[in-house]
mmCIF file of C-alpha atoms in Angstrom:
data_model
loop_
_atom_site.group_PDB
_atom_site.id
_atom_site.type_symbol
_atom_site.label_atom_id
_atom_site.label_comp_id
_atom_site.label_asym_id
_atom_site.label_seq_id
_atom_site.Cartn_x
_atom_site.Cartn_y
_atom_site.Cartn_z
ATOM 1 C CA UNK O 164 -0.002 -0.003 -0.001
ATOM 2 C CA UNK O 165 1.291 3.445 -0.918
ATOM 3 C CA UNK O 166 1.876 5.900 1.885
ATOM 4 C CA UNK O 167 -1.205 7.977 2.668
ATOM 5 C CA UNK O 168 -1.302 11.616 3.591
ATOM 6 C CA UNK O 169 -2.189 12.470 7.163
ATOM 7 C CA UNK O 170 -5.969 12.780 7.577
ATOM 8 C CA UNK O 171 -7.447 16.132 8.571
ATOM 9 C CA UNK O 172 -8.244 16.583 12.243
ATOM 10 C CA UNK O 173 -11.845 15.617 12.933
ATOM 11 C CA UNK O 174 -13.810 18.786 13.673
ATOM 12 C CA UNK O 175 -17.469 19.402 14.560
ATOM 13 C CA UNK O 176 -19.724 19.469 11.504
ATOM 14 C CA UNK O 177 -23.388 19.265 10.574
ATOM 15 C CA UNK O 178 -24.482 16.324 8.431
ATOM 16 C CA UNK O 179 -27.721 16.313 6.407
ATOM 17 C CA UNK O 180 -29.286 13.086 5.103
ATOM 18 C CA UNK O 181 -31.989 13.360 2.446
ATOM 19 C CA UNK O 182 -34.285 10.336 2.502
ATOM 20 C CA UNK O 183 -35.631 11.063 -0.951
ATOM 21 C CA UNK O 184 -39.150 10.094 -1.967
ATOM 22 C CA UNK O 185 -41.198 10.236 -5.188
ATOM 23 C CA UNK O 186 -38.549 8.440 -7.265
ATOM 24 C CA UNK O 187 -40.436 7.666 -10.472
ATOM 25 C CA UNK O 188 -39.825 6.335 -13.978
ATOM 26 C CA UNK O 189 -39.171 9.907 -15.153
ATOM 27 C CA UNK O 190 -35.468 10.625 -14.720
ATOM 28 C CA UNK O 191 -35.802 14.362 -15.280
ATOM 29 C CA UNK O 192 -38.423 14.595 -12.547
ATOM 30 C CA UNK O 193 -36.192 12.609 -10.203
ATOM 31 C CA UNK O 194 -33.233 14.903 -10.830
ATOM 32 C CA UNK O 195 -35.392 17.998 -10.404
ATOM 33 C CA UNK O 196 -36.850 16.740 -7.129
ATOM 34 C CA UNK O 197 -33.423 15.793 -5.785
ATOM 35 C CA UNK O 198 -32.193 19.319 -6.494
ATOM 36 C CA UNK O 199 -35.217 20.810 -4.719
ATOM 37 C CA UNK O 200 -34.505 18.695 -1.648
ATOM 38 C CA UNK O 201 -30.812 19.621 -1.691
ATOM 39 C CA UNK O 202 -31.802 23.293 -1.679
ATOM 40 C CA UNK O 203 -34.228 22.661 1.159
ATOM 41 C CA UNK O 204 -31.556 20.881 3.198
ATOM 42 C CA UNK O 205 -29.054 23.641 2.464
ATOM 43 C CA UNK O 206 -31.291 26.225 4.166
ATOM 44 C CA UNK O 207 -30.142 24.781 7.524
ATOM 45 C CA UNK O 208 -26.500 25.350 6.475
ATOM 46 C CA UNK O 209 -25.099 21.836 6.870
ATOM 47 C CA UNK O 210 -21.455 21.187 6.056
ATOM 48 C CA UNK O 211 -22.257 17.988 4.139
ATOM 49 C CA UNK O 212 -25.423 16.840 2.355
ATOM 50 C CA UNK O 213 -26.055 13.198 1.364
ATOM 51 C CA UNK O 214 -28.515 11.713 -1.152
ATOM 52 C CA UNK O 215 -29.594 8.031 -1.221
ATOM 53 C CA UNK O 216 -28.665 5.157 -3.491
ATOM 54 C CA UNK O 217 -30.140 5.320 -7.015
ATOM 55 C CA UNK O 218 -31.730 8.732 -6.545
ATOM 56 C CA UNK O 219 -32.327 9.303 -10.276
ATOM 57 C CA UNK O 220 -33.911 5.963 -11.208
ATOM 58 C CA UNK O 221 -36.140 3.193 -9.909
ATOM 59 C CA UNK O 222 -34.117 0.527 -8.100
ATOM 60 C CA UNK O 223 -33.866 -2.703 -10.056
ATOM 61 C CA UNK O 224 -31.422 -4.538 -12.299
ATOM 62 C CA UNK O 225 -33.721 -4.074 -15.299
ATOM 63 C CA UNK O 226 -33.633 -0.295 -14.799
ATOM 64 C CA UNK O 227 -29.886 0.228 -14.349
ATOM 65 C CA UNK O 228 -28.872 -0.029 -18.052
ATOM 66 C CA UNK O 229 -31.801 2.162 -19.136
ATOM 67 C CA UNK O 230 -31.016 5.012 -16.724
ATOM 68 C CA UNK O 231 -27.216 4.726 -16.885
ATOM 69 C CA UNK O 232 -25.206 7.866 -17.642
ATOM 70 C CA UNK O 233 -21.617 8.316 -18.800
ATOM 71 C CA UNK O 234 -19.534 10.182 -16.223
ATOM 72 C CA UNK O 235 -15.966 9.732 -17.464
ATOM 73 C CA UNK O 236 -14.260 10.661 -14.201
ATOM 74 C CA UNK O 237 -10.609 9.720 -13.677
ATOM 75 C CA UNK O 238 -9.413 10.048 -10.054
ATOM 76 C CA UNK O 239 -6.645 12.564 -9.645
ATOM 77 C CA UNK O 240 -7.370 14.332 -12.929
ATOM 78 C CA UNK O 241 -9.358 17.568 -13.476
ATOM 79 C CA UNK O 242 -12.979 16.966 -14.492
ATOM 80 C CA UNK O 243 -14.737 19.404 -16.811
ATOM 81 C CA UNK O 244 -18.337 19.555 -15.611
ATOM 82 C CA UNK O 245 -19.402 21.597 -18.641
ATOM 83 C CA UNK O 246 -18.366 18.753 -20.946
ATOM 84 C CA UNK O 247 -19.970 16.033 -18.840
ATOM 85 C CA UNK O 248 -22.518 13.774 -20.553
ATOM 86 C CA UNK O 249 -24.274 13.168 -17.236
ATOM 87 C CA UNK O 250 -27.283 15.334 -16.425
ATOM 88 C CA UNK O 251 -27.201 14.048 -12.854
ATOM 89 C CA UNK O 252 -23.559 15.079 -12.403
ATOM 90 C CA UNK O 253 -24.284 18.532 -13.838
ATOM 91 C CA UNK O 254 -27.170 19.025 -11.410
ATOM 92 C CA UNK O 255 -25.190 17.808 -8.409
ATOM 93 C CA UNK O 256 -22.238 20.030 -9.269
ATOM 94 C CA UNK O 257 -24.376 23.133 -9.687
ATOM 95 C CA UNK O 258 -26.294 22.387 -6.471
ATOM 96 C CA UNK O 259 -23.108 21.989 -4.427
ATOM 97 C CA UNK O 260 -21.716 25.201 -5.895
ATOM 98 C CA UNK O 261 -24.911 27.150 -5.289
ATOM 99 C CA UNK O 262 -25.219 25.866 -1.702
ATOM 100 C CA UNK O 263 -21.487 26.218 -1.061
ATOM 101 C CA UNK O 264 -21.466 22.849 0.696
ATOM 102 C CA UNK O 265 -19.970 19.377 0.351
ATOM 103 C CA UNK O 266 -22.334 16.946 -1.381
ATOM 104 C CA UNK O 267 -22.355 13.158 -1.619
ATOM 105 C CA UNK O 268 -24.597 12.527 -4.607
ATOM 106 C CA UNK O 269 -26.065 9.220 -3.451
ATOM 107 C CA UNK O 270 -25.551 6.912 -6.402
ATOM 108 C CA UNK O 271 -26.614 6.639 -10.025
ATOM 109 C CA UNK O 272 -26.263 3.927 -12.669
ATOM 110 C CA UNK O 273 -23.090 4.736 -14.615
ATOM 111 C CA UNK O 274 -22.123 3.375 -18.039
ATOM 112 C CA UNK O 275 -18.376 3.206 -18.594
ATOM 113 C CA UNK O 276 -17.430 4.833 -21.891
ATOM 114 C CA UNK O 277 -14.660 2.361 -22.746
ATOM 115 C CA UNK O 278 -16.022 -0.995 -21.550
ATOM 116 C CA UNK O 279 -19.774 -0.200 -21.765
ATOM 117 C CA UNK O 280 -20.151 -1.913 -18.386
ATOM 118 C CA UNK O 281 -22.744 -0.481 -16.015
ATOM 119 C CA UNK O 282 -21.784 0.395 -12.435
ATOM 120 C CA UNK O 283 -23.639 1.670 -9.367
ATOM 121 C CA UNK O 284 -21.652 4.843 -8.719
ATOM 122 C CA UNK O 285 -21.455 7.460 -5.970
ATOM 123 C CA UNK O 286 -20.036 10.908 -6.826
ATOM 124 C CA UNK O 287 -18.759 13.584 -4.424
ATOM 125 C CA UNK O 288 -18.567 17.374 -4.887
ATOM 126 C CA UNK O 289 -16.781 20.119 -2.989
ATOM 127 C CA UNK O 290 -18.365 23.520 -2.194
ATOM 128 C CA UNK O 291 -16.973 24.869 -5.473
ATOM 129 C CA UNK O 292 -19.003 22.269 -7.364
ATOM 130 C CA UNK O 293 -15.987 20.241 -8.434
ATOM 131 C CA UNK O 294 -16.329 16.471 -8.780
ATOM 132 C CA UNK O 295 -13.518 15.305 -6.505
ATOM 133 C CA UNK O 296 -14.197 11.628 -5.709
ATOM 134 C CA UNK O 297 -16.352 8.674 -6.637
ATOM 135 C CA UNK O 298 -16.996 5.107 -5.618
ATOM 136 C CA UNK O 299 -18.287 2.255 -7.738
ATOM 137 C CA UNK O 300 -20.191 -0.265 -5.637
ATOM 138 C CA UNK O 301 -17.755 -3.111 -5.023
ATOM 139 C CA UNK O 302 -20.055 -5.877 -3.772
ATOM 140 C CA UNK O 303 -23.101 -6.585 -5.918
ATOM 141 C CA UNK O 304 -26.436 -7.376 -4.278
ATOM 142 C CA UNK O 305 -27.013 -10.994 -5.332
ATOM 143 C CA UNK O 306 -29.250 -12.707 -2.779
ATOM 144 C CA UNK O 307 -31.963 -15.356 -2.694
ATOM 145 C CA UNK O 308 -33.939 -15.738 0.530
ATOM 146 C CA UNK O 309 -36.625 -18.354 -0.241
ATOM 147 C CA UNK O 310 -40.131 -17.009 0.152
ATOM 148 C CA UNK O 311 -38.821 -13.510 0.894
ATOM 149 C CA UNK O 312 -36.706 -11.839 -1.778
ATOM 150 C CA UNK O 313 -34.553 -12.703 -4.783
ATOM 151 C CA UNK O 314 -32.391 -10.038 -6.371
ATOM 152 C CA UNK O 315 -29.356 -10.224 -8.637
ATOM 153 C CA UNK O 316 -27.587 -6.968 -9.431
ATOM 154 C CA UNK O 317 -24.913 -8.833 -11.355
ATOM 155 C CA UNK O 318 -27.404 -9.500 -14.148
ATOM 156 C CA UNK O 319 -26.735 -5.952 -15.364
ATOM 157 C CA UNK O 320 -24.108 -4.371 -13.075
ATOM 158 C CA UNK O 321 -20.353 -4.785 -12.783
ATOM 159 C CA UNK O 322 -18.606 -4.439 -9.411
ATOM 160 C CA UNK O 323 -16.085 -1.692 -8.772
ATOM 161 C CA UNK O 324 -12.457 -2.492 -8.019
ATOM 162 C CA UNK O 325 -11.284 0.347 -5.760
ATOM 163 C CA UNK O 326 -11.796 1.605 -2.210
ATOM 164 C CA UNK O 327 -12.335 5.344 -1.936
ATOM 165 C CA UNK O 328 -12.342 8.250 0.487
ATOM 166 C CA UNK O 329 -12.095 12.022 0.321
ATOM 167 C CA UNK O 330 -10.772 14.749 2.600
ATOM 168 C CA UNK O 331 -12.698 17.816 3.715
ATOM 169 C CA UNK O 332 -11.642 20.557 6.101
ATOM 170 C CA UNK O 333 -13.519 18.730 8.888
ATOM 171 C CA UNK O 334 -12.998 14.978 8.303
ATOM 172 C CA UNK O 335 -11.686 12.172 6.130
ATOM 173 C CA UNK O 336 -14.773 10.388 4.845
ATOM 174 C CA UNK O 337 -14.858 6.858 3.442
ATOM 175 C CA UNK O 338 -17.354 5.712 0.839
ATOM 176 C CA UNK O 339 -19.339 2.554 0.200
ATOM 177 C CA UNK O 340 -22.730 1.670 -1.241
ATOM 178 C CA UNK O 341 -25.397 -0.460 0.437
ATOM 179 C CA UNK O 342 -24.327 -4.135 0.184
ATOM 180 C CA UNK O 343 -20.710 -3.055 0.716
ATOM 181 C CA UNK O 344 -21.553 -2.789 4.429
ATOM 182 C CA UNK O 345 -21.848 -6.575 4.743
ATOM 183 C CA UNK O 346 -18.147 -6.926 4.012
ATOM 184 C CA UNK O 347 -16.265 -5.608 7.059
ATOM 185 C CA UNK O 348 -12.938 -5.509 5.255
ATOM 186 C CA UNK O 349 -13.969 -2.382 3.348
ATOM 187 C CA UNK O 350 -14.809 -0.485 6.544
ATOM 188 C CA UNK O 351 -11.710 -1.793 8.332
ATOM 189 C CA UNK O 352 -9.422 -0.622 5.542
ATOM 190 C CA UNK O 353 -11.118 2.776 5.320
ATOM 191 C CA UNK O 354 -10.741 3.305 9.067
ATOM 192 C CA UNK O 355 -7.084 2.306 9.016
ATOM 193 C CA UNK O 356 -6.556 4.723 6.138
ATOM 194 C CA UNK O 357 -7.597 7.464 8.533
ATOM 195 C CA UNK O 358 -11.317 7.815 7.824
ATOM 196 C CA UNK O 359 -13.193 9.074 10.884
ATOM 197 C CA UNK O 360 -16.569 8.898 9.137
ATOM 198 C CA UNK O 361 -18.000 6.324 6.712
ATOM 199 C CA UNK O 362 -21.051 7.144 4.601
ATOM 200 C CA UNK O 363 -22.807 4.539 2.464
ATOM 201 C CA UNK O 364 -25.868 5.475 0.393
ATOM 202 C CA UNK O 365 -28.022 2.353 0.560
ATOM 203 C CA UNK O 366 -31.422 0.808 -0.109
ATOM 204 C CA UNK O 367 -32.100 -2.185 2.126
ATOM 205 C CA UNK O 368 -35.494 -3.835 1.627
ATOM 206 C CA UNK O 369 -38.370 -4.953 3.824
ATOM 207 C CA UNK O 370 -36.697 -8.309 4.528
ATOM 208 C CA UNK O 371 -33.094 -7.345 5.221
ATOM 209 C CA UNK O 372 -33.883 -3.900 6.633
ATOM 210 C CA UNK O 373 -35.599 -4.981 9.846
ATOM 211 C CA UNK O 374 -32.981 -7.699 10.362
ATOM 212 C CA UNK O 375 -29.688 -5.983 9.723
ATOM 213 C CA UNK O 376 -29.858 -2.282 8.761
ATOM 214 C CA UNK O 377 -29.216 -0.926 12.252
ATOM 215 C CA UNK O 378 -27.176 -3.919 13.407
ATOM 216 C CA UNK O 379 -24.624 -3.627 10.613
ATOM 217 C CA UNK O 380 -24.169 0.117 11.032
ATOM 218 C CA UNK O 381 -23.686 -0.148 14.762
ATOM 219 C CA UNK O 382 -21.304 -3.060 14.302
ATOM 220 C CA UNK O 383 -19.135 -1.228 11.766
ATOM 221 C CA UNK O 384 -19.118 1.892 13.940
ATOM 222 C CA UNK O 385 -18.075 0.058 17.117
ATOM 223 C CA UNK O 386 -15.523 -2.249 15.489
ATOM 224 C CA UNK O 387 -13.712 0.652 13.846
ATOM 225 C CA UNK O 388 -14.536 3.410 16.364
ATOM 226 C CA UNK O 389 -15.870 5.717 13.665
ATOM 227 C CA UNK O 390 -19.088 7.536 12.796
ATOM 228 C CA UNK O 391 -21.166 5.468 10.373
ATOM 229 C CA UNK O 392 -24.144 6.585 8.291
ATOM 230 C CA UNK O 393 -26.396 5.141 5.615
ATOM 231 C CA UNK O 394 -28.840 7.216 3.559
ATOM 232 C CA UNK O 395 -31.826 5.368 2.091
ATOM 233 C CA UNK O 396 -34.562 6.294 -0.349
ATOM 234 C CA UNK O 397 -38.000 6.697 1.199
ATOM 235 C CA UNK O 398 -40.299 3.693 1.093
ATOM 236 C CA UNK O 399 -42.730 3.534 -1.835
ATOM 237 C CA UNK O 400 -45.084 0.564 -1.619
ATOM 238 C CA UNK O 401 -46.270 1.195 -5.200
ATOM 239 C CA UNK O 402 -42.754 0.664 -6.589
ATOM 240 C CA UNK O 403 -41.263 -2.646 -7.661
ATOM 241 C CA UNK O 404 -38.675 -2.471 -4.859
ATOM 242 C CA UNK O 405 -39.734 -1.454 -1.357
ATOM 243 C CA UNK O 406 -36.895 0.347 0.439
ATOM 244 C CA UNK O 407 -36.646 0.049 4.212
ATOM 245 C CA UNK O 408 -35.941 3.752 4.764
ATOM 246 C CA UNK O 409 -34.704 4.517 8.281
ATOM 247 C CA UNK O 410 -31.665 6.560 7.217
ATOM 248 C CA UNK O 411 -29.339 6.651 10.191
ATOM 249 C CA UNK O 412 -26.208 8.031 11.845
ATOM 250 C CA UNK O 413 -24.306 6.009 14.470
ATOM 251 C CA UNK O 414 -21.468 7.279 16.680
ATOM 252 C CA UNK O 415 -18.192 5.420 17.519
ATOM 253 C CA UNK O 416 -19.730 3.958 20.680
ATOM 254 C CA UNK O 417 -22.608 2.423 18.723
ATOM 255 C CA UNK O 418 -25.210 4.977 19.781
ATOM 256 C CA UNK O 419 -27.837 5.814 17.160
ATOM 257 C CA UNK O 420 -27.718 9.602 16.892
ATOM 258 C CA UNK O 421 -30.682 9.897 14.551
ATOM 259 C CA UNK O 422 -32.998 7.643 12.589
ATOM 260 C CA UNK O 423 -35.634 8.499 10.003
ATOM 261 C CA UNK O 424 -38.954 6.739 9.649
ATOM 262 C CA UNK O 425 -39.963 5.349 6.251
ATOM 263 C CA UNK O 426 -41.188 8.453 4.399
ATOM 264 C CA UNK O 427 -39.439 11.344 2.722
ATOM 265 C CA UNK O 428 -37.465 13.283 5.296
ATOM 266 C CA UNK O 429 -34.386 15.446 5.809
ATOM 267 C CA UNK O 430 -32.395 14.727 8.974
ATOM 268 C CA UNK O 431 -29.650 16.852 10.485
ATOM 269 C CA UNK O 432 -27.003 15.552 12.886
ATOM 270 C CA UNK O 433 -24.131 17.271 14.639
ATOM 271 C CA UNK O 434 -20.956 15.197 14.458
ATOM 272 C CA UNK O 435 -18.990 15.679 17.706
ATOM 273 C CA UNK O 436 -15.275 14.795 17.717
ATOM 274 C CA UNK O 437 -15.363 14.433 21.522
ATOM 275 C CA UNK O 438 -17.194 11.103 21.190
ATOM 276 C CA UNK O 439 -14.645 9.897 18.646
ATOM 277 C CA UNK O 440 -11.703 10.836 20.841
ATOM 278 C CA UNK O 441 -13.226 9.410 24.025
ATOM 279 C CA UNK O 442 -14.066 6.101 22.327
ATOM 280 C CA UNK O 443 -10.513 5.634 21.057
ATOM 281 C CA UNK O 444 -8.951 6.892 24.272
ATOM 282 C CA UNK O 445 -11.034 4.805 26.649
ATOM 283 C CA UNK O 446 -11.103 1.581 24.627
ATOM 284 C CA UNK O 447 -7.850 1.792 22.618
ATOM 285 C CA UNK O 448 -8.357 -1.119 20.226
ATOM 286 C CA UNK O 449 -6.717 0.854 17.420
ATOM 287 C CA UNK O 450 -3.422 0.464 19.329
ATOM 288 C CA UNK O 451 -3.942 -3.088 20.571
ATOM 289 C CA UNK O 452 -4.296 -5.127 17.395
ATOM 290 C CA UNK O 453 -2.103 -8.232 17.144
ATOM 291 C CA UNK O 454 -0.821 -8.362 13.580
ATOM 292 C CA UNK O 455 1.695 -10.923 14.779
ATOM 293 C CA UNK O 456 -1.264 -13.249 15.314
ATOM 294 C CA UNK O 457 -3.522 -12.351 12.361
ATOM 295 C CA UNK O 458 -3.011 -10.398 9.120
ATOM 296 C CA UNK O 459 -3.638 -6.692 8.664
ATOM 297 C CA UNK O 460 -6.223 -6.588 5.882
ATOM 298 C CA UNK O 461 -5.364 -2.945 5.200
ATOM 299 C CA UNK O 462 -1.782 -3.882 4.274
ATOM 300 C CA UNK O 463 -2.771 -4.738 0.694
ATOM 301 C CA UNK O 464 -2.842 -7.893 -1.370
#
């Protein structure tokens, strides 16, 4: 693993989660509504705004190729928003710039220009509206619970191959998307790379949501002594996929700081570094790991 820069000092900041509703078959309407909700959230002057997974399209493997947009982002290289082929990226960039705030743009289906593969992709914007980071969902949601739910993202999606974070003036923030949370290695590596906060746009369903949505977030937060948050779409029982909702923020001690219900809602949470520092100071597992006994998964392949 290449040497990482020192993470910024965790500072107090206000986080806004948009549990977006009214996601329809009309992409333009979805993008317009997402922008309206970003503006509404921005009126409370948060430092970071988050949208849910698949905010511009219905959730389903049959929909991903139809709604996919070309982004063409290369990490570490300047990105010309004006030349972007993605209407969603253009909206997110302009919204972040207008609000002068950091924005995690949930996720959208992305079609790679060279391979034509479709990915589930999260994009991140700074307060100047620049696209500065993105994450392609690594672990695809392929499950079959008899009598409950069967879903196979891999029928139309390709999994990403990189782990990603970005630095702000108040935190280093790690990225994941939904099913990524079930694989603790991703969170472990992000935390050991200096991330104090992990944010995963996600859309659990009515089977897995009641079972594991809160449990997994609290587990990842406690194991890694970080703040953990997932932002879900609102539940729509008329849609083909029924999201669990319940967008949430958990602190490093496993305390749920806020939780939405199932409908459309904007939640605001103050992230307090004191809790982070007390958790790591009082229970110093970050300094007690025994890599002479077991491998350090963050050390690379």
